[in-house]
GROMACS .gro file of C-alpha atoms in nm:
model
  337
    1UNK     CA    1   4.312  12.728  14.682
    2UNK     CA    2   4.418  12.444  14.453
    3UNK     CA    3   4.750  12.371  14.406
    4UNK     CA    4   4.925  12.451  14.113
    5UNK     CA    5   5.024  12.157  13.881
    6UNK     CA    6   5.389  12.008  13.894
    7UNK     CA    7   5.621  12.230  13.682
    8UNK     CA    8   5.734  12.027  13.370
    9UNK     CA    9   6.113  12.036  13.347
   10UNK     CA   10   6.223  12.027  12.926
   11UNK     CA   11   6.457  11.724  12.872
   12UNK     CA   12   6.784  11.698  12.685
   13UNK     CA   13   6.575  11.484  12.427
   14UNK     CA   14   6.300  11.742  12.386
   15UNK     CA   15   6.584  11.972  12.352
   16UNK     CA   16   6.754  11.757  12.054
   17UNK     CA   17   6.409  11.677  11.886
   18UNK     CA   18   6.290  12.110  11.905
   19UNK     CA   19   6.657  12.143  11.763
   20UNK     CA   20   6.689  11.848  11.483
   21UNK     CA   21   6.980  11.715  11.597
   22UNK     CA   22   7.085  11.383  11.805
   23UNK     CA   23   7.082  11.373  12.181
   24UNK     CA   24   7.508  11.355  12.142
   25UNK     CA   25   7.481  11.673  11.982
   26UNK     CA   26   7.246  11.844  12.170
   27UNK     CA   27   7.477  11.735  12.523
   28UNK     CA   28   7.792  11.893  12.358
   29UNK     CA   29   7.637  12.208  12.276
   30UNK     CA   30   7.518  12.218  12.649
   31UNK     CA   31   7.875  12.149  12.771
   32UNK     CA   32   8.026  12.418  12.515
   33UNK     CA   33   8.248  12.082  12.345
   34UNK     CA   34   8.438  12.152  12.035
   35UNK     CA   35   8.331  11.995  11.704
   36UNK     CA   36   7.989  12.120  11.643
   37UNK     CA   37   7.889  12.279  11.333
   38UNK     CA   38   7.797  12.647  11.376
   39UNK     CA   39   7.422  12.570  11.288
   40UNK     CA   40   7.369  12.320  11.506
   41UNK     CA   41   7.530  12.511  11.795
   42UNK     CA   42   7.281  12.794  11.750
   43UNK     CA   43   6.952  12.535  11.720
   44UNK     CA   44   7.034  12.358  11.983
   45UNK     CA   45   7.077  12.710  12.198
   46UNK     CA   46   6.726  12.864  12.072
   47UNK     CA   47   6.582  12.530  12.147
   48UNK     CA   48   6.711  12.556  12.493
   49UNK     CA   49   6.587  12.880  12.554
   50UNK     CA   50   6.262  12.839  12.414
   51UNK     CA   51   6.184  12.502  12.637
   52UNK     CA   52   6.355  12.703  12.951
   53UNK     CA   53   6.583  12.355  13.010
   54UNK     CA   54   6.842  12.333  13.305
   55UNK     CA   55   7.126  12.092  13.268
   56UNK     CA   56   7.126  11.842  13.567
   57UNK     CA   57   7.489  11.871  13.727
   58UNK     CA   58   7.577  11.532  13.733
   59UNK     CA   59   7.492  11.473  13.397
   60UNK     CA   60   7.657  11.792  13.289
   61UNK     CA   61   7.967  11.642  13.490
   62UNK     CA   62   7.982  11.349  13.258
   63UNK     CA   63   7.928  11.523  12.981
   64UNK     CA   64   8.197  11.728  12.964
   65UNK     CA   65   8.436  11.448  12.971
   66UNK     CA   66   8.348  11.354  12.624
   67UNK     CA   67   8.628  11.430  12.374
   68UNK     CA   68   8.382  11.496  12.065
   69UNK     CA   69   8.619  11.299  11.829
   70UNK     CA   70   8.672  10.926  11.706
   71UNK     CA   71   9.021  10.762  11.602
   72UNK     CA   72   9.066  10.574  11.289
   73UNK     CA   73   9.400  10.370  11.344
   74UNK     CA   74   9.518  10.235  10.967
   75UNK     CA   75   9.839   9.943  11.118
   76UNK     CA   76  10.079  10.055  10.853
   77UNK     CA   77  10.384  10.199  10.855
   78UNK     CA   78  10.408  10.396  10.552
   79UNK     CA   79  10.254  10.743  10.535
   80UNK     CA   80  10.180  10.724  10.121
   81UNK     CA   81   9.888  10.468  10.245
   82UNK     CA   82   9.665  10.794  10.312
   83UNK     CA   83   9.740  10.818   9.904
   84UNK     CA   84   9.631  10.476   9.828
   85UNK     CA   85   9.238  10.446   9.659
   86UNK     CA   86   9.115  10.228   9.895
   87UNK     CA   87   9.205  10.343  10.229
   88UNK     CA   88   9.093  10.700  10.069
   89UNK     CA   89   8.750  10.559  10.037
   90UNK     CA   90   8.773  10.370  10.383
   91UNK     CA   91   8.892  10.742  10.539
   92UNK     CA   92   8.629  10.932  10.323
   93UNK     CA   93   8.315  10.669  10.435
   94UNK     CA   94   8.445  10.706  10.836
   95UNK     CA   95   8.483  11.068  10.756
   96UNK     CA   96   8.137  11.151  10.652
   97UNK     CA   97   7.957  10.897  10.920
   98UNK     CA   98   8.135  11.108  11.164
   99UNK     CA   99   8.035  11.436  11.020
  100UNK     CA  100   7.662  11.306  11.082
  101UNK     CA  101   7.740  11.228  11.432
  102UNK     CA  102   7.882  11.595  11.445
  103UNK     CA  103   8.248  11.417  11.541
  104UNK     CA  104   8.538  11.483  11.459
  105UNK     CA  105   8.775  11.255  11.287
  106UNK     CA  106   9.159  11.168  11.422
  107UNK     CA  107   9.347  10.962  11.152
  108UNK     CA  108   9.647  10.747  11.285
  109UNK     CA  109   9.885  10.577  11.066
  110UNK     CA  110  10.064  10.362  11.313
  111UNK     CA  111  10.298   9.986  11.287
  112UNK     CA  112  10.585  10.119  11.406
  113UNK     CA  113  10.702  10.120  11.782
  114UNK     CA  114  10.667  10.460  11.811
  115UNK     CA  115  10.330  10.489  11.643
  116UNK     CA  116  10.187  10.232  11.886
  117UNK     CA  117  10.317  10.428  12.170
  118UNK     CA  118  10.109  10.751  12.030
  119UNK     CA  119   9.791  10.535  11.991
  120UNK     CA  120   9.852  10.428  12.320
  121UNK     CA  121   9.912  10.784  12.520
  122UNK     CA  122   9.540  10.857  12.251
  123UNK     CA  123   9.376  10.582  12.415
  124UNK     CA  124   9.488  10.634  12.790
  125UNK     CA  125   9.415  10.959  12.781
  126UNK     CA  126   9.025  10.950  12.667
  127UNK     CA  127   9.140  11.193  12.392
  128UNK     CA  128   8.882  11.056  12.154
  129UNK     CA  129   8.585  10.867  12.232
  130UNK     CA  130   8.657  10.578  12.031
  131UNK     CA  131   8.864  10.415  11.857
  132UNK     CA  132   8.809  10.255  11.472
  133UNK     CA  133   9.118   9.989  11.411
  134UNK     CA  134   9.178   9.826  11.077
  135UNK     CA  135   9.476   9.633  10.828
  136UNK     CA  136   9.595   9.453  11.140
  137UNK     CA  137   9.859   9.191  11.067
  138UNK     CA  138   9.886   8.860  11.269
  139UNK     CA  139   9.983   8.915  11.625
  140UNK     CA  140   9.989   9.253  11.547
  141UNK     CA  141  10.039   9.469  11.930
  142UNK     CA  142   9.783   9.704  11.801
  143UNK     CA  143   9.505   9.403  11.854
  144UNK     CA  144   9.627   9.375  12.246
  145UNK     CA  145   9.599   9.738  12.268
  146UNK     CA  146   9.255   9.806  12.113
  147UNK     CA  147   9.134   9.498  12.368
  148UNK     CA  148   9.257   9.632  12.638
  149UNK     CA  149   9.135  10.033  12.564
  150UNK     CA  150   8.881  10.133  12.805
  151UNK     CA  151   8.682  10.271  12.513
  152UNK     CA  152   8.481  10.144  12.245
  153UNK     CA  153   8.676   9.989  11.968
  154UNK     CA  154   8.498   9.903  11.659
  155UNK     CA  155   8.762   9.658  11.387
  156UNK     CA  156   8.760   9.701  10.993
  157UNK     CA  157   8.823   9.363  10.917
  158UNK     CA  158   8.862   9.058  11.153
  159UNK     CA  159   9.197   9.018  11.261
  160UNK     CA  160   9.407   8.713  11.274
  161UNK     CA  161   9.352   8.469  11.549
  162UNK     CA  162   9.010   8.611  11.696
  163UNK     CA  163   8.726   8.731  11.663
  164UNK     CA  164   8.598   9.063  11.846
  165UNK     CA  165   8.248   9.173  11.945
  166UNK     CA  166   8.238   9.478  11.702
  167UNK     CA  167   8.369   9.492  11.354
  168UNK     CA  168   8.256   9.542  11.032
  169UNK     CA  169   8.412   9.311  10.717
  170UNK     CA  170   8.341   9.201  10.350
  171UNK     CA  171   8.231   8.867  10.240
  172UNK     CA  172   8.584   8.772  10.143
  173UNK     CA  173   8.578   8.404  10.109
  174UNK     CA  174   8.235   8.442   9.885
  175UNK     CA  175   8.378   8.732   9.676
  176UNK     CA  176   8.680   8.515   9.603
  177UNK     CA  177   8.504   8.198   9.549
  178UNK     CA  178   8.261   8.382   9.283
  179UNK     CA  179   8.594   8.533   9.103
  180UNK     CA  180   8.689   8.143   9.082
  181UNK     CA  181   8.350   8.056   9.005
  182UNK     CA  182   8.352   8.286   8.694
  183UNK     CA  183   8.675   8.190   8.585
  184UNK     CA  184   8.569   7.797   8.560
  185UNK     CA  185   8.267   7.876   8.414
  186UNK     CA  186   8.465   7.960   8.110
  187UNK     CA  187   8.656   7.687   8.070
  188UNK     CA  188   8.977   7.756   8.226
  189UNK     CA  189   9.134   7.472   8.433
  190UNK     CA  190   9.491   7.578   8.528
  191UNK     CA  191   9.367   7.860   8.758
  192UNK     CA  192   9.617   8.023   8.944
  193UNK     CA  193   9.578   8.301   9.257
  194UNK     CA  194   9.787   8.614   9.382
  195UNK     CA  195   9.708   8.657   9.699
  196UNK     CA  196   9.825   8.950   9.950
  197UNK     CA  197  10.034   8.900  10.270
  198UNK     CA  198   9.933   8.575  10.431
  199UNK     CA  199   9.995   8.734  10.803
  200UNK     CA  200   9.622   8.913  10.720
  201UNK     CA  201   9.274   8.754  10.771
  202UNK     CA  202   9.163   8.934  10.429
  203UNK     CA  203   9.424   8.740  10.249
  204UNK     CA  204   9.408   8.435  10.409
  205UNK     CA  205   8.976   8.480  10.356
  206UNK     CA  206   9.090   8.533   9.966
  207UNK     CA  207   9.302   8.271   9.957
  208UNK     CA  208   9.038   8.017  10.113
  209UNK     CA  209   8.733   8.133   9.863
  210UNK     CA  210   8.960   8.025   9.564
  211UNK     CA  211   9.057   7.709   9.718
  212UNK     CA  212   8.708   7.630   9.822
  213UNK     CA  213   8.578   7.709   9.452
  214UNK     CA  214   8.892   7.495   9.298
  215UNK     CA  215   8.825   7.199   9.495
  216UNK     CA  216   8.410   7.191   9.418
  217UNK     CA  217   8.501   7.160   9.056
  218UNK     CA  218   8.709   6.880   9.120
  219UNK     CA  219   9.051   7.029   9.057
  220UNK     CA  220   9.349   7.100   9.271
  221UNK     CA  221   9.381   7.456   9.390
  222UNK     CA  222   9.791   7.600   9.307
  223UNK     CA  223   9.977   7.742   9.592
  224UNK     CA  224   9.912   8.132   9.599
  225UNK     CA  225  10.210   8.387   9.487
  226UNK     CA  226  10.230   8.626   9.755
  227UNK     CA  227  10.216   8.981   9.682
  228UNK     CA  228  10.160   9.300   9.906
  229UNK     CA  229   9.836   9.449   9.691
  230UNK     CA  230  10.096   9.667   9.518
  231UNK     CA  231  10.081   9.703   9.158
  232UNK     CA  232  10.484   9.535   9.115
  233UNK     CA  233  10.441   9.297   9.328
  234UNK     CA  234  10.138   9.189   9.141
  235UNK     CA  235  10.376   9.188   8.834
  236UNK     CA  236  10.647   8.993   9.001
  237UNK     CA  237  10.430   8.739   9.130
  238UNK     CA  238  10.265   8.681   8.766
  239UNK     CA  239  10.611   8.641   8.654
  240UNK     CA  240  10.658   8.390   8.893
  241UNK     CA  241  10.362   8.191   8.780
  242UNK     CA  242  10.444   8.206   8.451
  243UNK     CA  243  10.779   8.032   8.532
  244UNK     CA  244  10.602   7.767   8.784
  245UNK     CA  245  10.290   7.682   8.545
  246UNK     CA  246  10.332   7.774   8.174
  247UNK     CA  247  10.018   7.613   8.110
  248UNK     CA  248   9.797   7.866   8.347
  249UNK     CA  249   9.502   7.975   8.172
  250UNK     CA  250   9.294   8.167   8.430
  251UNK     CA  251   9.437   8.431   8.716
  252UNK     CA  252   9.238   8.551   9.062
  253UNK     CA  253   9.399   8.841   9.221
  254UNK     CA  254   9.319   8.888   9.532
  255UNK     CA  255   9.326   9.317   9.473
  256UNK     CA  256   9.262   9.541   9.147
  257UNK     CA  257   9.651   9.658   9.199
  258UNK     CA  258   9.809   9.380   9.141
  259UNK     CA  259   9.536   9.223   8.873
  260UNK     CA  260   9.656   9.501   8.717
  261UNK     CA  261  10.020   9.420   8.784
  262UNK     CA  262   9.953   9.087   8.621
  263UNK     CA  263   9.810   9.161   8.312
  264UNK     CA  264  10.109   9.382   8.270
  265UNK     CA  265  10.315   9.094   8.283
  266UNK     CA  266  10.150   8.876   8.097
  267UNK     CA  267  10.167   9.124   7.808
  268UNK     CA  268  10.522   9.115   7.833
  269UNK     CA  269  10.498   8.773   7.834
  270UNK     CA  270  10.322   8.755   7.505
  271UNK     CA  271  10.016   8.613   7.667
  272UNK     CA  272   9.692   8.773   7.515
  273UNK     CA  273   9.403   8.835   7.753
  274UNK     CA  274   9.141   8.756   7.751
  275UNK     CA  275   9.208   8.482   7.478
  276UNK     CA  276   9.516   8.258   7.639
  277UNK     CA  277   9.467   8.398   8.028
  278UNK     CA  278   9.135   8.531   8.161
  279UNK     CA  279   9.213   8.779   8.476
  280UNK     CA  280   8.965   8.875   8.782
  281UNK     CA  281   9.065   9.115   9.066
  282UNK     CA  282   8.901   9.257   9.329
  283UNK     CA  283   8.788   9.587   9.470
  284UNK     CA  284   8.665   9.739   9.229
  285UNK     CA  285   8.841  10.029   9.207
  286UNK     CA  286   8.903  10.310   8.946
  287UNK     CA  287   9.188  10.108   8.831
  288UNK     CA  288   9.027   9.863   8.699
  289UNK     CA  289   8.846  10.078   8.466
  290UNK     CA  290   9.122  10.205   8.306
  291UNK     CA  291   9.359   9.867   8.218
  292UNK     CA  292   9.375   9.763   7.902
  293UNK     CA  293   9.188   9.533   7.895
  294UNK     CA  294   8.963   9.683   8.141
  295UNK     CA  295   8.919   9.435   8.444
  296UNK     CA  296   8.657   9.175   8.571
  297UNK     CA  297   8.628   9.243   8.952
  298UNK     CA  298   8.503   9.170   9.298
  299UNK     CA  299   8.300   9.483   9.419
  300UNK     CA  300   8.321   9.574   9.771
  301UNK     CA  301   8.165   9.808   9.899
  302UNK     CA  302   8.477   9.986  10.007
  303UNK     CA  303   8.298  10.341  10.133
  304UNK     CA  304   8.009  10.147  10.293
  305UNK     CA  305   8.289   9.966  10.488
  306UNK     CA  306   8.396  10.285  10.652
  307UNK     CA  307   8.060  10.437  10.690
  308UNK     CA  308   7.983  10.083  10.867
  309UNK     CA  309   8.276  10.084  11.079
  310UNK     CA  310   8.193  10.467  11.215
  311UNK     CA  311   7.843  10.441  11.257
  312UNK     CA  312   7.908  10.109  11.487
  313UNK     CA  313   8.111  10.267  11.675
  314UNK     CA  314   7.859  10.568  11.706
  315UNK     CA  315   7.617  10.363  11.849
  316UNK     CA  316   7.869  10.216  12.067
  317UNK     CA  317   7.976  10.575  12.192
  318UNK     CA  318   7.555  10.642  12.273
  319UNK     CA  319   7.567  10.291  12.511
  320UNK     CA  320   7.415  10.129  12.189
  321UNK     CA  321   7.440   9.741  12.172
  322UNK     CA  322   7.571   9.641  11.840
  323UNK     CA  323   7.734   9.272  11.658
  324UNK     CA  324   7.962   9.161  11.379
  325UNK     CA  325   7.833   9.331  11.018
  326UNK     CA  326   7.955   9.153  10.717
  327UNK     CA  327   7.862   9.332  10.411
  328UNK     CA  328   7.801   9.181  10.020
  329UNK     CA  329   8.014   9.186   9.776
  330UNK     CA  330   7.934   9.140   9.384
  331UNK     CA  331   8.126   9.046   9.056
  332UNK     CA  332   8.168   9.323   8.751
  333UNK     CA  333   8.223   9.186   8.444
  334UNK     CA  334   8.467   9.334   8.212
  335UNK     CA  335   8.712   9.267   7.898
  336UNK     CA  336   8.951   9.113   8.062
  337UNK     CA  337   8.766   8.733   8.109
   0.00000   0.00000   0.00000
């Protein structure tokens, strides 16, 4: 009598493929884990009971210890940040790379003592299965914390003073040296540069594209105002240029908030743009559309940066290998040069 053929025992991968989902999703289904859309829950389950599969046990084991949920950790320490346009595009590209994943999406708004302590009781306790960190200032404790978190941390932005295996960042120096780029190629010589805190690697990246693109053309780059990306601080460090260098005829700032601070200024100044001071920002944002004049920019790809930073960390979560992305960024030219 001839033996009967080896039994073929379905996979969690067959499972996942039959369903139209990823393996991630297919395993928390399996392990009854929260954060699964309805729909995929029941694929996944007729899948499984069409291909007969049994979970192995130690597998399962492991399995279950996933969290089904990701941390994005913004180092500030003022809640209206969640109301500012471009963390609201960083939150909303994280958010919707996550949704594909099928995880959820913990959002921690933590500089202060007793923020770092909660990110640190998140991290200790495997709550989440990763952990997305960005806006870090210079020796900021939230850097020693994310390298020493036993889970996989994925940076927006570099930070100051090293340079991690995963993160995801913007071509800052190149963005800022084609604003200054732009603003010699029509002529103006006294260019000037508000720049954001100087204890962040996107300001001091900002900071160094200008100077680069100054010192190419044979001029002498200008000390940078300083300025916290705020709309009156832009305006109060225009005001201070104005004093310094009455003869500026070109300004880079180094975010569309406080361009837009500055060209307030210099209309109270009396200081026509584009005609006596040509003005480029960066970011891109809605803003920028709606000053008067409407305002040259840097476009980043402010979305794609948190879409980027999420799906890295995805991939991390899956045992995925993954290095340093640096995405483009691209000049929109408006009235206001």
């Amino acid at each position: 009598m001839a033996e009967e053929p080896p039994r073929h025992h379905a996979t969690l991968d067959e499972v996942a493929a039959l369903a139209g989902v990823s393996r991630s999703v297919a395993s928390r289904v399996i392990n009854n884990a929260p954060h699964v859309s309805r729909a995929k829950r029941e694929s996944v389950e007729k899948a499984v009971r069409k291909l007969g599969y049994v979970p192995n046990p130690k597998a399962r084991a492991l399995a279950t210890r996933q969290a089904g949920a990701a941390a994005l950790v913004i180092s500030r320490d003022d809640p209206e940040v969640l109301t500012d346009p471009f963390f609201g595009q960083v939150i909303a590209g994280v958010a919707g790379a996550l949704e594909e994943a099928d995880l959820h999406m913990m959002l921690c708004v933590a500089a202060t003592p007793r923020g770092r302590e909660r990110v640190e009781r998140l991290v200790r306790s495997r709550a989440v299965d990763g952990v997305m960190v960005t806006a870090l200032h210079e020796d900021d404790p939230l850097a020693r914390i994310a390298g020493e978190s036993p889970l996989p941390v994925v940076f927006g932005g570099r930070p100051v003073g090293f340079e991690p295996r995963h993160y995801v960042d913007i071509d800052n120096v190149g963005g800022a040296r084609d604003a200054t780029d732009h603003l010699l190629g029509l002529g103006r010589t006294r260019v000037v540069t508000i720049c954001g805190p100087l204890d962040t690697e996107v300001s001091g990246s900002r900071n160094r594209g200008y100077r680069e693109a100054m010192t190419l053309a044979g001029l002498t780059p200008l000390p940078p105002e300083e300025g916290d990306f705020s709309e009156a601080s832009g305006a109060a460090a225009m005001t201070r240029l104005l004093r310094a260098h009455p003869d500026l005829d070109g300004v880079f700032a180094a975010n569309d908030n406080m361009a837009a601070g500055a060209l307030r200024a210099l209309r109270g100044a009396g200081r026509a743009v584009p005609e006596d001071v040509a003005v480029v920002g960066f970011d891109d944002l809605d803003v920028a559309r709606i000053t008067e004049p409407a305002l040259t920019t840097v476009h980043q790809p402010i979305r794609g940066l948190g879409r980027e930073m999420a799906r890295m960390l995805v991939g991390l979560i899956a045992g995925r290998a993954s290095g340093p992305l640096i995405l483009p960024t691209h000049l929109v030219k408006r009235s206001s040069t």
